[in-house]
Coordinates of C-alpha atoms in Angstrom, one line a residue:
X18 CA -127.0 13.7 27.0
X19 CA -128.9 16.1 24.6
X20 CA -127.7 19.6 24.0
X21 CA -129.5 22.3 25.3
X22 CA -131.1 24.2 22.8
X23 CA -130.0 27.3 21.1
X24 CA -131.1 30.2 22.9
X25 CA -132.2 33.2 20.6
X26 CA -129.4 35.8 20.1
X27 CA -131.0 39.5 21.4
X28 CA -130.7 41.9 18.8
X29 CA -128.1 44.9 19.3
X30 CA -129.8 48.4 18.6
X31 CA -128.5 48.5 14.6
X32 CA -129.7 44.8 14.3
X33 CA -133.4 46.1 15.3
X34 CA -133.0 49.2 13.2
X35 CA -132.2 47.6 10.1
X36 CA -134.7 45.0 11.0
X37 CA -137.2 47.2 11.2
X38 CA -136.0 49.2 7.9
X39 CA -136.7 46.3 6.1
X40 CA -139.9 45.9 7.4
X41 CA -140.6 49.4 5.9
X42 CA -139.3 48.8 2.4
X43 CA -141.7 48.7 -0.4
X44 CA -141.5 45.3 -2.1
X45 CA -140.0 45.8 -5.6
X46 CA -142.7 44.8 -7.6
X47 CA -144.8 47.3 -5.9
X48 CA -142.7 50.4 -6.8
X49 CA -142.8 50.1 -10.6
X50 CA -146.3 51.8 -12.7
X51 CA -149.0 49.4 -12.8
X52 CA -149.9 49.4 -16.7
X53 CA -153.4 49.0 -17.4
X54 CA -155.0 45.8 -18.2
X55 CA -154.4 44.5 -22.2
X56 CA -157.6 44.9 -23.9
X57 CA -158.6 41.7 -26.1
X58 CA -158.5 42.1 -29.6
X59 CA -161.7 41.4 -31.0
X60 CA -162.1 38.4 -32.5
X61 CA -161.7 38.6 -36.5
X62 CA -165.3 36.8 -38.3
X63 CA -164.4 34.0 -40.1
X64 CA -165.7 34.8 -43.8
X65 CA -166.6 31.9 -46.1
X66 CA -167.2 32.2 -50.1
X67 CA -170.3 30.9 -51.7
X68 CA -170.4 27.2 -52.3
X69 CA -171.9 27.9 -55.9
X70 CA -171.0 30.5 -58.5
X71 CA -172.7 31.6 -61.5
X72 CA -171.9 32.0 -64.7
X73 CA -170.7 34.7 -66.9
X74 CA -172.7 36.6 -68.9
X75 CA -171.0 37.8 -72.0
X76 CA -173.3 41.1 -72.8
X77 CA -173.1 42.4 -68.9
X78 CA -170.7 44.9 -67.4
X79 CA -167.6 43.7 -65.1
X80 CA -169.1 44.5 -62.4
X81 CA -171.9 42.2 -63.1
X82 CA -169.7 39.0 -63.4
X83 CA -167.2 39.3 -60.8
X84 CA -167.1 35.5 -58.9
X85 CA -168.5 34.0 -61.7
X86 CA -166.9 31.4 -63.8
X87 CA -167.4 30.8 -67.9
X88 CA -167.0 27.5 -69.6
X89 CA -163.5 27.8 -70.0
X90 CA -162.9 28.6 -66.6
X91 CA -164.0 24.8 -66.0
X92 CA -162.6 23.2 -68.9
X93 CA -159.4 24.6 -70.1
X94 CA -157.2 23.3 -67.9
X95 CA -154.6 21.7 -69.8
X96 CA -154.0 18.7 -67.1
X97 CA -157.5 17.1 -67.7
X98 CA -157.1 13.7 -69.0
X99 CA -160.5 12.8 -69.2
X100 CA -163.8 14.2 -69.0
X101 CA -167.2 12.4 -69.0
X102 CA -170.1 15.0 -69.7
X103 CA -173.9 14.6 -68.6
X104 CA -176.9 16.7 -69.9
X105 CA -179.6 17.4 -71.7
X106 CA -179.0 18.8 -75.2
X107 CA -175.0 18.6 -76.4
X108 CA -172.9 20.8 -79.2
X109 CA -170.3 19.0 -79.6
X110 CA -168.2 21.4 -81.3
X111 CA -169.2 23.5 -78.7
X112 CA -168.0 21.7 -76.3
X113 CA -165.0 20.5 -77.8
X114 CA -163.9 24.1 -78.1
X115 CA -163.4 25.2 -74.3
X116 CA -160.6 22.5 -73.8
X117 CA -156.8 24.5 -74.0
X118 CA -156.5 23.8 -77.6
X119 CA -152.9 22.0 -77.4
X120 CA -154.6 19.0 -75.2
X121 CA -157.6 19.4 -77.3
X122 CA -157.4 16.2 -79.6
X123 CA -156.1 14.5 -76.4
X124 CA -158.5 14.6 -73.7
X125 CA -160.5 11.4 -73.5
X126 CA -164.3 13.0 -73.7
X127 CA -167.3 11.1 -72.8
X128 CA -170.7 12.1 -73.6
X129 CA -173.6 10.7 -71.9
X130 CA -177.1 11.4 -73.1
X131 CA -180.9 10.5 -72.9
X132 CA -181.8 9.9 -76.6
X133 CA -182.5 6.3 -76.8
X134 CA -184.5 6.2 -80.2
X135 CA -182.6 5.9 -82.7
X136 CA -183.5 7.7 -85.3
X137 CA -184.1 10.7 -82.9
X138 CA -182.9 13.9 -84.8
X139 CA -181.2 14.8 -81.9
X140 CA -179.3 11.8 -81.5
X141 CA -178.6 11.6 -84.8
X142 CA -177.2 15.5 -85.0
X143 CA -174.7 14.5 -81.8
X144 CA -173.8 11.2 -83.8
X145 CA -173.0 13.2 -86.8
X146 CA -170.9 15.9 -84.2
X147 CA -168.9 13.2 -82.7
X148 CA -167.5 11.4 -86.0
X149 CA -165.8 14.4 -86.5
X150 CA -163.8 13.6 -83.3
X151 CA -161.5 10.5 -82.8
X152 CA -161.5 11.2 -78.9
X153 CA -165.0 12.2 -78.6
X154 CA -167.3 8.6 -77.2
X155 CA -171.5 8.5 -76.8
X156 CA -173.4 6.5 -74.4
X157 CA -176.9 6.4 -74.2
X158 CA -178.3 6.8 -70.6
X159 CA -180.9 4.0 -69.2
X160 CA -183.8 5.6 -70.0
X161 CA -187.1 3.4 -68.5
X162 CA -189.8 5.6 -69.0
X163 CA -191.3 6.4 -72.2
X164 CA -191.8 10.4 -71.3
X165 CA -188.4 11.3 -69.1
X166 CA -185.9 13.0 -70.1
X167 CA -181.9 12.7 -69.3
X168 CA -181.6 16.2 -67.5
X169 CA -178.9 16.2 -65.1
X170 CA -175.7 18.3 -65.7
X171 CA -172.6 17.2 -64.5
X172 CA -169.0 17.2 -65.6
X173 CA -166.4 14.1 -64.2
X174 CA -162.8 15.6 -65.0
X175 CA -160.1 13.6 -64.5
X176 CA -156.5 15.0 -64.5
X177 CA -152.8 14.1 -65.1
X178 CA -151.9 15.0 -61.8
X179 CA -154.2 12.1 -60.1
X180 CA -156.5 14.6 -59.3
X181 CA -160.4 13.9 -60.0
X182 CA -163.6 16.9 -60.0
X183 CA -167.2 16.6 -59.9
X184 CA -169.0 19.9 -61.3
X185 CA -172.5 20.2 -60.8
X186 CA -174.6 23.1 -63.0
X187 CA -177.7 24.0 -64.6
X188 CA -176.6 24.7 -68.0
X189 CA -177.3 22.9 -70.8
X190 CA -174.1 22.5 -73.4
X191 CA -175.1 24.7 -76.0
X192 CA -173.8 28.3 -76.4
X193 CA -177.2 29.9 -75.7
X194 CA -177.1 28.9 -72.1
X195 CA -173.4 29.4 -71.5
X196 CA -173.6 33.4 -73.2
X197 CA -176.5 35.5 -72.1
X198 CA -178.8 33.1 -69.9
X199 CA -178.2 32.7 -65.8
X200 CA -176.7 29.5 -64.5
X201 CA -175.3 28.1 -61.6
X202 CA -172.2 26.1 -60.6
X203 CA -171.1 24.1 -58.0
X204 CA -167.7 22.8 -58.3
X205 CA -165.8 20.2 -55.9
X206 CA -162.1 21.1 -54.9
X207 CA -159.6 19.1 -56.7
X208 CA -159.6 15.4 -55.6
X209 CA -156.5 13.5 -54.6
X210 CA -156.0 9.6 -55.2
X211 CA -156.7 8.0 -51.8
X212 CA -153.5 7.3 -50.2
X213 CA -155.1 4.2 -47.9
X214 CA -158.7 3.0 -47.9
X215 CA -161.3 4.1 -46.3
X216 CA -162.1 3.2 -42.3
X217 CA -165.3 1.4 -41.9
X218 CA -166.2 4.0 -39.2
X219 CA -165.8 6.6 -41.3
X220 CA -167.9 9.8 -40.9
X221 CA -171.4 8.8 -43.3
X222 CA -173.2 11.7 -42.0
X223 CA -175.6 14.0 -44.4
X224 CA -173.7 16.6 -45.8
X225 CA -170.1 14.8 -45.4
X226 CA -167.9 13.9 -48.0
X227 CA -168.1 10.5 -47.7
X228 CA -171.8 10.4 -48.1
X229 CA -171.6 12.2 -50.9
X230 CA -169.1 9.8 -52.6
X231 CA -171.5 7.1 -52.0
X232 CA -174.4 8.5 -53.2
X233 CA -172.8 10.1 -56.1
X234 CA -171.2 6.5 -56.8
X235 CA -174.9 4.9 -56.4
X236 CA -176.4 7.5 -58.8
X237 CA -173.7 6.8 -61.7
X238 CA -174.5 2.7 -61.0
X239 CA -177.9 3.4 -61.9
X240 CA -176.9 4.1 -65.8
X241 CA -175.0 0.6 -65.5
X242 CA -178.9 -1.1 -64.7
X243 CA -178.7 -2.5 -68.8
X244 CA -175.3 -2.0 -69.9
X245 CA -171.7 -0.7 -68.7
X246 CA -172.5 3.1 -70.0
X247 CA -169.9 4.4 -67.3
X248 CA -168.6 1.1 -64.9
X249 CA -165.1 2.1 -65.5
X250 CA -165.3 5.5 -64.5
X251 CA -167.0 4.7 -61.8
X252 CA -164.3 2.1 -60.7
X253 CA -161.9 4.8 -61.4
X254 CA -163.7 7.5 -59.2
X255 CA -164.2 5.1 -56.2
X256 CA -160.3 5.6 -55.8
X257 CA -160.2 9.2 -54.8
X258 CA -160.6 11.1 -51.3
X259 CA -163.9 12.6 -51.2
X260 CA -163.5 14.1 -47.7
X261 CA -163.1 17.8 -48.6
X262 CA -166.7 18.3 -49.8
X263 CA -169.4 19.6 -48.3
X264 CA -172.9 19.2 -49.1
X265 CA -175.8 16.6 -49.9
X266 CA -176.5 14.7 -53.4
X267 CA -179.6 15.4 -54.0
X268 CA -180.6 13.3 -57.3
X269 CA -183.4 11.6 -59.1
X270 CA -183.1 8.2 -61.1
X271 CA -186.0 7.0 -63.5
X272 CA -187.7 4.1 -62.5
X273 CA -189.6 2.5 -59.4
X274 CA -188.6 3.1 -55.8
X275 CA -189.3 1.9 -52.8
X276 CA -190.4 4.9 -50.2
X277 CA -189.3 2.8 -46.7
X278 CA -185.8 1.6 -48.3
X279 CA -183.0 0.4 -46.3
X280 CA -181.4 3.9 -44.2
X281 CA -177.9 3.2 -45.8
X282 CA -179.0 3.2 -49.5
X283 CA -179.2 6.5 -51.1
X284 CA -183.6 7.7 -51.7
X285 CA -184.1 9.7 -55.0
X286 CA -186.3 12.9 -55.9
X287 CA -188.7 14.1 -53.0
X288 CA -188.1 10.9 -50.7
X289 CA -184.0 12.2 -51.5
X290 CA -184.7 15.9 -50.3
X291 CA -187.0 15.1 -47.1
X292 CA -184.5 12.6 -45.9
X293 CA -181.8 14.9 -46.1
X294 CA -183.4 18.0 -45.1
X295 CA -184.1 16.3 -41.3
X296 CA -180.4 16.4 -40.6
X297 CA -180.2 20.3 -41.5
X298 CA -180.9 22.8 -38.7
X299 CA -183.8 25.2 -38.8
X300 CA -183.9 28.4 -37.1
X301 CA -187.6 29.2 -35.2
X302 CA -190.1 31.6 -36.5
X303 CA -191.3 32.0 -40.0
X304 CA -189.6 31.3 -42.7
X305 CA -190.1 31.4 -47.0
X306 CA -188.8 28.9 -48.9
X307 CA -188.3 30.3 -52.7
X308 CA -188.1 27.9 -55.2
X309 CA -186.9 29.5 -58.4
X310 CA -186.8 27.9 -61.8
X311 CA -186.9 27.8 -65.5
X312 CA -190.1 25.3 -66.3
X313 CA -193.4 24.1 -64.6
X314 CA -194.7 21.2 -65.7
X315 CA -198.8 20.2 -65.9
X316 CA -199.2 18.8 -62.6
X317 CA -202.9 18.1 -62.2
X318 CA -205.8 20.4 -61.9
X319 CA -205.6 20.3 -57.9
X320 CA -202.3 21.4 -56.1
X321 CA -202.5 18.1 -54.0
X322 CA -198.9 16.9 -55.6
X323 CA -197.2 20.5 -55.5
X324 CA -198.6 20.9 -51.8
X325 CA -198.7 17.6 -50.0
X326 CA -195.9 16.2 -52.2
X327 CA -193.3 18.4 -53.5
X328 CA -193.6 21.1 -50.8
X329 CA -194.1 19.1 -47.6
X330 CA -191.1 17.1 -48.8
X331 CA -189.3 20.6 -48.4
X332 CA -190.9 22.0 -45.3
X333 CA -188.7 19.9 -43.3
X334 CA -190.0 18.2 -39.9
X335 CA -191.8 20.6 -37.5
X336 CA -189.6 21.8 -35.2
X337 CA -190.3 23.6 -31.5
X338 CA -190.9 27.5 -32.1
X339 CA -191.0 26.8 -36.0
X340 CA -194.2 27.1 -38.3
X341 CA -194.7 25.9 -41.6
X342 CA -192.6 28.2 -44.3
X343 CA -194.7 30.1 -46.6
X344 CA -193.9 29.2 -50.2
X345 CA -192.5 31.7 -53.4
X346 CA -192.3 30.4 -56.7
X347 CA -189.9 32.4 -59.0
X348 CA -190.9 32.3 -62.7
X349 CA -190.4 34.9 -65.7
X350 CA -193.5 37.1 -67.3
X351 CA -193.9 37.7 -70.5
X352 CA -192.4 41.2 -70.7
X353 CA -188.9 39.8 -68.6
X354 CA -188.4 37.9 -71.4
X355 CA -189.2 40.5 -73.7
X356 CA -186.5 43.0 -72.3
X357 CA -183.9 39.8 -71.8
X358 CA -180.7 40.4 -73.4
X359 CA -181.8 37.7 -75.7
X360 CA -185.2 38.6 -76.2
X361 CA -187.3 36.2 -76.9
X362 CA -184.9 33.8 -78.0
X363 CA -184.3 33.3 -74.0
X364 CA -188.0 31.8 -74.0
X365 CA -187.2 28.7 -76.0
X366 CA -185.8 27.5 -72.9
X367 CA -188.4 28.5 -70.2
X368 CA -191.5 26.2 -70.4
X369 CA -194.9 26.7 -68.7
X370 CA -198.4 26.1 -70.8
X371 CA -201.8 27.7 -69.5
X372 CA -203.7 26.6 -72.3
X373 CA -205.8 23.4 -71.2
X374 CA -208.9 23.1 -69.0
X375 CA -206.1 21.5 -66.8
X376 CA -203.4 24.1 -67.1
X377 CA -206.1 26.9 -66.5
X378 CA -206.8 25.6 -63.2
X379 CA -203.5 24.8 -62.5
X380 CA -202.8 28.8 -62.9
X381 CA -205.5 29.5 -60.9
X382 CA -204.0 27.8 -57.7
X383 CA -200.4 29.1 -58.3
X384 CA -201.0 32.3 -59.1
X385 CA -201.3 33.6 -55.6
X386 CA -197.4 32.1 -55.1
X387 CA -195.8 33.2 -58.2
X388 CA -193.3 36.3 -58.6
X389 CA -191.2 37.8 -60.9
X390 CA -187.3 37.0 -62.1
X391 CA -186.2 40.6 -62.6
X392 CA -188.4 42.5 -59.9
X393 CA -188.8 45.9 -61.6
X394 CA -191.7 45.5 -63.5
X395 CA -194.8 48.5 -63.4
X396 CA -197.0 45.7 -62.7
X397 CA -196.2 43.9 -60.1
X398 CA -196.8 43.9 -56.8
X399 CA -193.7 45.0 -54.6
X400 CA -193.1 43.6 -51.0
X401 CA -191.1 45.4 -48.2
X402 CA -187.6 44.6 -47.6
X403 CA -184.0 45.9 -48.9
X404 CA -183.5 46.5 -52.5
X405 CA -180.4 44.4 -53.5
X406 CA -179.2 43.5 -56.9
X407 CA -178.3 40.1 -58.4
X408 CA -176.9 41.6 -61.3
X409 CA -179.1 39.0 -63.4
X410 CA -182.4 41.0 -64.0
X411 CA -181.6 41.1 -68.1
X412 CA -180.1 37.6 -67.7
X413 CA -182.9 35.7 -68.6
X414 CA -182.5 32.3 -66.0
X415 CA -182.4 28.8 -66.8
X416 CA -180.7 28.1 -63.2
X417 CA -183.1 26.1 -60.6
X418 CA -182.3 27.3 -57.2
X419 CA -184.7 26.6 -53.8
X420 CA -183.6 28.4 -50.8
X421 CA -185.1 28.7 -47.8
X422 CA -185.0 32.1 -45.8
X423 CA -186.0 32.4 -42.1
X424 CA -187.1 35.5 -40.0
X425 CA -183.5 36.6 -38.9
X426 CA -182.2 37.0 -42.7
X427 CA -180.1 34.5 -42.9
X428 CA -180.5 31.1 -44.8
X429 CA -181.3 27.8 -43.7
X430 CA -180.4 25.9 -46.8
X431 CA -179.9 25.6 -50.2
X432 CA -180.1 23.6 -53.0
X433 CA -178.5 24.3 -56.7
X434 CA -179.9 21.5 -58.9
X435 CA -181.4 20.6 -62.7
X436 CA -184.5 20.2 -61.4
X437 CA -187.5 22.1 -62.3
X438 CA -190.9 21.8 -60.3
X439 CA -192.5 18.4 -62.2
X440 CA -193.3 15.3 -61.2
X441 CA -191.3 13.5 -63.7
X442 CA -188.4 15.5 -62.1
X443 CA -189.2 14.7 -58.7
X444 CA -191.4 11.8 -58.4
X445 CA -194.9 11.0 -58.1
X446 CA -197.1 10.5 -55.0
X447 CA -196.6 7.2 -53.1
X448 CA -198.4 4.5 -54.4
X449 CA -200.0 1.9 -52.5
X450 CA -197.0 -0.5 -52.2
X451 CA -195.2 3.1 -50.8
X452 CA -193.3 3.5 -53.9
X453 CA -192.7 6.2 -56.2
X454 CA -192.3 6.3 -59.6
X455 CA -189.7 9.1 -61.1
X456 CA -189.5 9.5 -65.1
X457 CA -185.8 11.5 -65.9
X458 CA -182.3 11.8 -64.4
X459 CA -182.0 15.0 -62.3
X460 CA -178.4 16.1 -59.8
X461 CA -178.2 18.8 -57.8
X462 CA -176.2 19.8 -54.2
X463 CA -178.2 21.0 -51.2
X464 CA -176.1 23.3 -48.3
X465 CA -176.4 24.6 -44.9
X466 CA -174.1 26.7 -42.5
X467 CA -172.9 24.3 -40.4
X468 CA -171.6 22.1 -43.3
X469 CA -169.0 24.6 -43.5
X470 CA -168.1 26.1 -39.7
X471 CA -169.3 25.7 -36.4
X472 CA -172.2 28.2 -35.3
X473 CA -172.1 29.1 -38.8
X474 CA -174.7 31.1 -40.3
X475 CA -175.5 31.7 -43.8
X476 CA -176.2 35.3 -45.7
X477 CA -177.5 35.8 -49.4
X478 CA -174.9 37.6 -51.3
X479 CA -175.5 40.0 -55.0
X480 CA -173.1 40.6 -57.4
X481 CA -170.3 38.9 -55.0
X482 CA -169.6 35.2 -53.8
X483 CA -167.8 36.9 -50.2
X484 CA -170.1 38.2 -47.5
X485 CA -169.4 40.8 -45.4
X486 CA -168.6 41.2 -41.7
X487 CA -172.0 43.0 -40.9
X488 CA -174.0 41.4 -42.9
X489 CA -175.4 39.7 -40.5
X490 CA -175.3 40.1 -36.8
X491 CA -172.9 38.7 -34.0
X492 CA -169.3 37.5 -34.7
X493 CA -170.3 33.6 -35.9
X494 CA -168.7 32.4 -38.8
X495 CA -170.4 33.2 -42.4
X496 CA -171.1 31.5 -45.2
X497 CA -171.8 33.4 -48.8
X498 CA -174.6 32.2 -50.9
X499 CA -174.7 33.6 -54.0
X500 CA -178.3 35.1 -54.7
X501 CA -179.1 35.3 -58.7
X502 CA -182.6 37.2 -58.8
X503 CA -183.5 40.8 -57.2
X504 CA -184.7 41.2 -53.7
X505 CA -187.5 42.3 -52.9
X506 CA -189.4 40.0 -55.0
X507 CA -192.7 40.8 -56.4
X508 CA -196.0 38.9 -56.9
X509 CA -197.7 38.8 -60.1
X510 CA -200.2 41.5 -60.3
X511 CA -204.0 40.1 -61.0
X512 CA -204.2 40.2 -65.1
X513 CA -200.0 39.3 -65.3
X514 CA -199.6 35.5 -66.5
X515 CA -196.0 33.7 -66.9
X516 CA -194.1 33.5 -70.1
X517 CA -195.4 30.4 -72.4
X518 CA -193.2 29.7 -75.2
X519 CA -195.9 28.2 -77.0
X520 CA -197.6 31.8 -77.3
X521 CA -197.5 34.0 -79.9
X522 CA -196.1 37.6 -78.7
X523 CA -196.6 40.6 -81.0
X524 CA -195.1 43.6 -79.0
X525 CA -191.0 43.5 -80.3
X526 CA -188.6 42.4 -77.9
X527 CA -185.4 44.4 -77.6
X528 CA -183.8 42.7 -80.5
X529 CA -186.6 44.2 -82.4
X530 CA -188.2 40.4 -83.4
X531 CA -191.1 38.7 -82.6
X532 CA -192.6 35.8 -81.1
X533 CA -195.0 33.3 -82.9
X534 CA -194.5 30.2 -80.5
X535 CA -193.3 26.8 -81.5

């Protein structure tokens, strides 16, 4: 039989007072101050240096060179083992010079260059150089076409710590270029041995390091096409970790090449730059893209190749809300020169000729584009916008940047390279079998934003390779490029004309000499 159940026990008078007491109490977390909500600390902008530097100029203030890195900077390290050096015109002496002087007779140095006759003075001059030196080895690039030139310029260190570097500039290695002239460097971070290989699903994206390894690895096969000028080195380089760098080969290799090649192979001058330049973001609205540099070549007496070539292989693919950039060409006068720290001795090293039926025209349709180096001239013709300082105005440039510049003030891309606006730099129209035919050896690095941070943006930066917080609006990461010329820039007034080396000039430049061509 089931117990009845419990009945409920009826509360005495204290039960129901203290009941009801309870009842009353405030709850303990109630009685203590509320403090006031923590207030989010704002979130600190990630700041990112410039992926390029420039180089020092000897006869400039402090303040002028702070960022910017000399030859010695890149050489003297006392670990490097071996270094292979590309370009255009080579002291050797000069060269030999910038390694730490106790590793000096040590360093395995390798000195690739385009002079393929033999009894080419300058050939001869570097052949002389390098008996002097029991370390010191030439090679003669592949050189196909009769009227290119071997003008990339690139350093391959390698170093006792299994470390490897790829450094990328403008400069030629003489000491003219590395003293008073402007130059630019970009310089890979140290490269460690690969620990494993490489997965086949590895990230081959545009702009990743891994892409860059294999195009960088397919442009130094190319000097292999005849004989092994640099086979070992490049079996040596295929052994380190590319993954840290950031940015796009962007490089031109003599010979014929087909337009509509296979995706995974590497494209070369203009076909090179158009491919990569669809996988960088644009931002809508207008945009300028400046394309600064030290020579112009005779391209025709029509701007078809500079316009339909050259520039629509840098306008990018049209985009929603975007319209075609307007284009600035950046190119020293006459009197730049003149007031260079170098005077006219700067000139031998900035090429443009007007003197031809041909070249005549050929000023005619640029001159409407072209603007100054310096930007403080009398005579030219100002346009609106801040006044900011590269701190290269007497610095009379042999660097070859082209940047592109939207509406917002911030950079779209970037690209350091050797090459000047030619076709035997970038490549000739298409032909009817949709190939193009490119005459010398060019290397440069192209950048965006995004290589480097999420929502990045980029800002141009003067006399510093950091940006600053509020340089541009909102709080998304920013990326330094290092601007070398003067902002705003200014057009050529009507009766200016560029600097031709092969002038005479009467007026004295600073030095106090004068100018009767070459």
């Amino acid at each position: 039989m089931a117990e009845p159940p419990l009945k409920r026990r009826r509360l005495s008078d204290d039960d129901e007072e203290q009941t009801t007491n309870k009842r009353n109490e405030t709850p303990v977390s109630l009685s203590h101050p509320i403090s006031p909500p923590r207030k989010r600390r704002p979130r600190e902008r990630k700041l990112i240096p410039s992926p390029i530097q420039l180089t020092t100029i000897r006869d400039l203030p402090k303040e002028s060179n702070i960022g910017a890195v000399s030859l010695h900077d890149l050489l003297g390290d006392p670990l490097i083992s071996e270094c292979w050096e590309f370009n255009f015109l080579h002291d050797v002496d000069f060269l030999m010079s910038h390694f730490d002087e106790d590793v000096r007779s040590l360093v395995k140095v390798h000195i690739v260059h385009g002079f393929w006759k033999r009894d080419d003075l300058n050939r001869l001059s570097l052949e002389r150089q390098a008996s002097q030196y029991e370390n010191v080895a030439l090679h003669a690039a592949y050189m196909p076409e009769m009227f290119g030139t071997h003008h990339s310029k690139m350093l391959v260190l390698f170093r006792h710590d299994d470390t490897a570097q790829v450094i990328i500039h403008t400069a030629n290695m003489i000491s003219k270029d590395w003293t008073n002239m402007t130059n630019g460097v970009f310089q890979t971070p140290p490269l460690p041995r690969l620990s494993q290989r490489e997965p086949l699903d590895a990230d081959m994206s545009i702009g990743s390091g891994l892409k860059f390894k294999a195009d960088l690895l397919g442009y130094l096969r190319a000097y292999n096409t005849r004989r092994p000028v640099c086979k070992a080195m490049v079996n040596e380089l295929e052994k380190y970790d590319f993954s840290a760098i950031r940015g796009a080969l962007i490089a031109s290799v003599p010979g014929k090449h087909d337009v509509n090649d296979d995706p995974s192979k590497t494209r070369w001058g203009w076909a090179g730059v158009k491919h990569a330049l669809r996988s960088v973001p644009i931002q809508a609205g207008k945009s300028d893209i400046v394309v600064q540099i030290s020579s112009i070549a005779t391209l025709g007496a029509t701007d078809a190749w500079l316009k339909r070539t050259l520039f629509e292989s840098l306008s990018s693919p049209a985009r929603a809300n975007t319209s075609k950039p307007d284009f600035k060409v950046i190119f020293p006068t006459p009197d730049e020169i003149r007031r260079s720290l170098d005077g006219y001795a700067s000139g031998g090293s900035i090429h443009m000729k007007i003197q031809s039926p041909t070249q005549t025209k050929q000023l005619q349709y640029m001159k409407p584009i072209l603007h100054h180096w310096a930007n403080d001239c009398e005579k030219g013709i100002p346009v609106d916008g801040e006044v900011r300082d590269g701190g290269r105005k007497r610095a009379a440039p042999h660097i070859k940047t082209y940047i592109r510049y939207n509406e917002n003030k911030s950079i779209d891309w970037a690209l350091l390279t050797s090459a000047n606006i030619s076709k035997q730099a970038w490549g000739e129209a298409t032909n009817t079998s949709q190939q193009i035919r490119i005459a010398s050896w060019e290397i440069g690095v192209l950048v965006w934003p995004e290589l480097f941070a999420d929502k990045a943006k980029m800002a141009g930066t003067f006399m510093t390779d950091m940006p600053a917080k509020e340089d541009l609006e909102g709080d998304n990461p920013l990326v330094s490029f290092r601007i070398p010329y003067n902002l705003p820039l200014q057009r050529y007034a009507d009766n200016e004309v560029p600097w031709v080396a092969t002038a005479n000039y009467n007026e004295p430049d600073n030095q106090g000499q004068f100018w009767s061509g070459w």
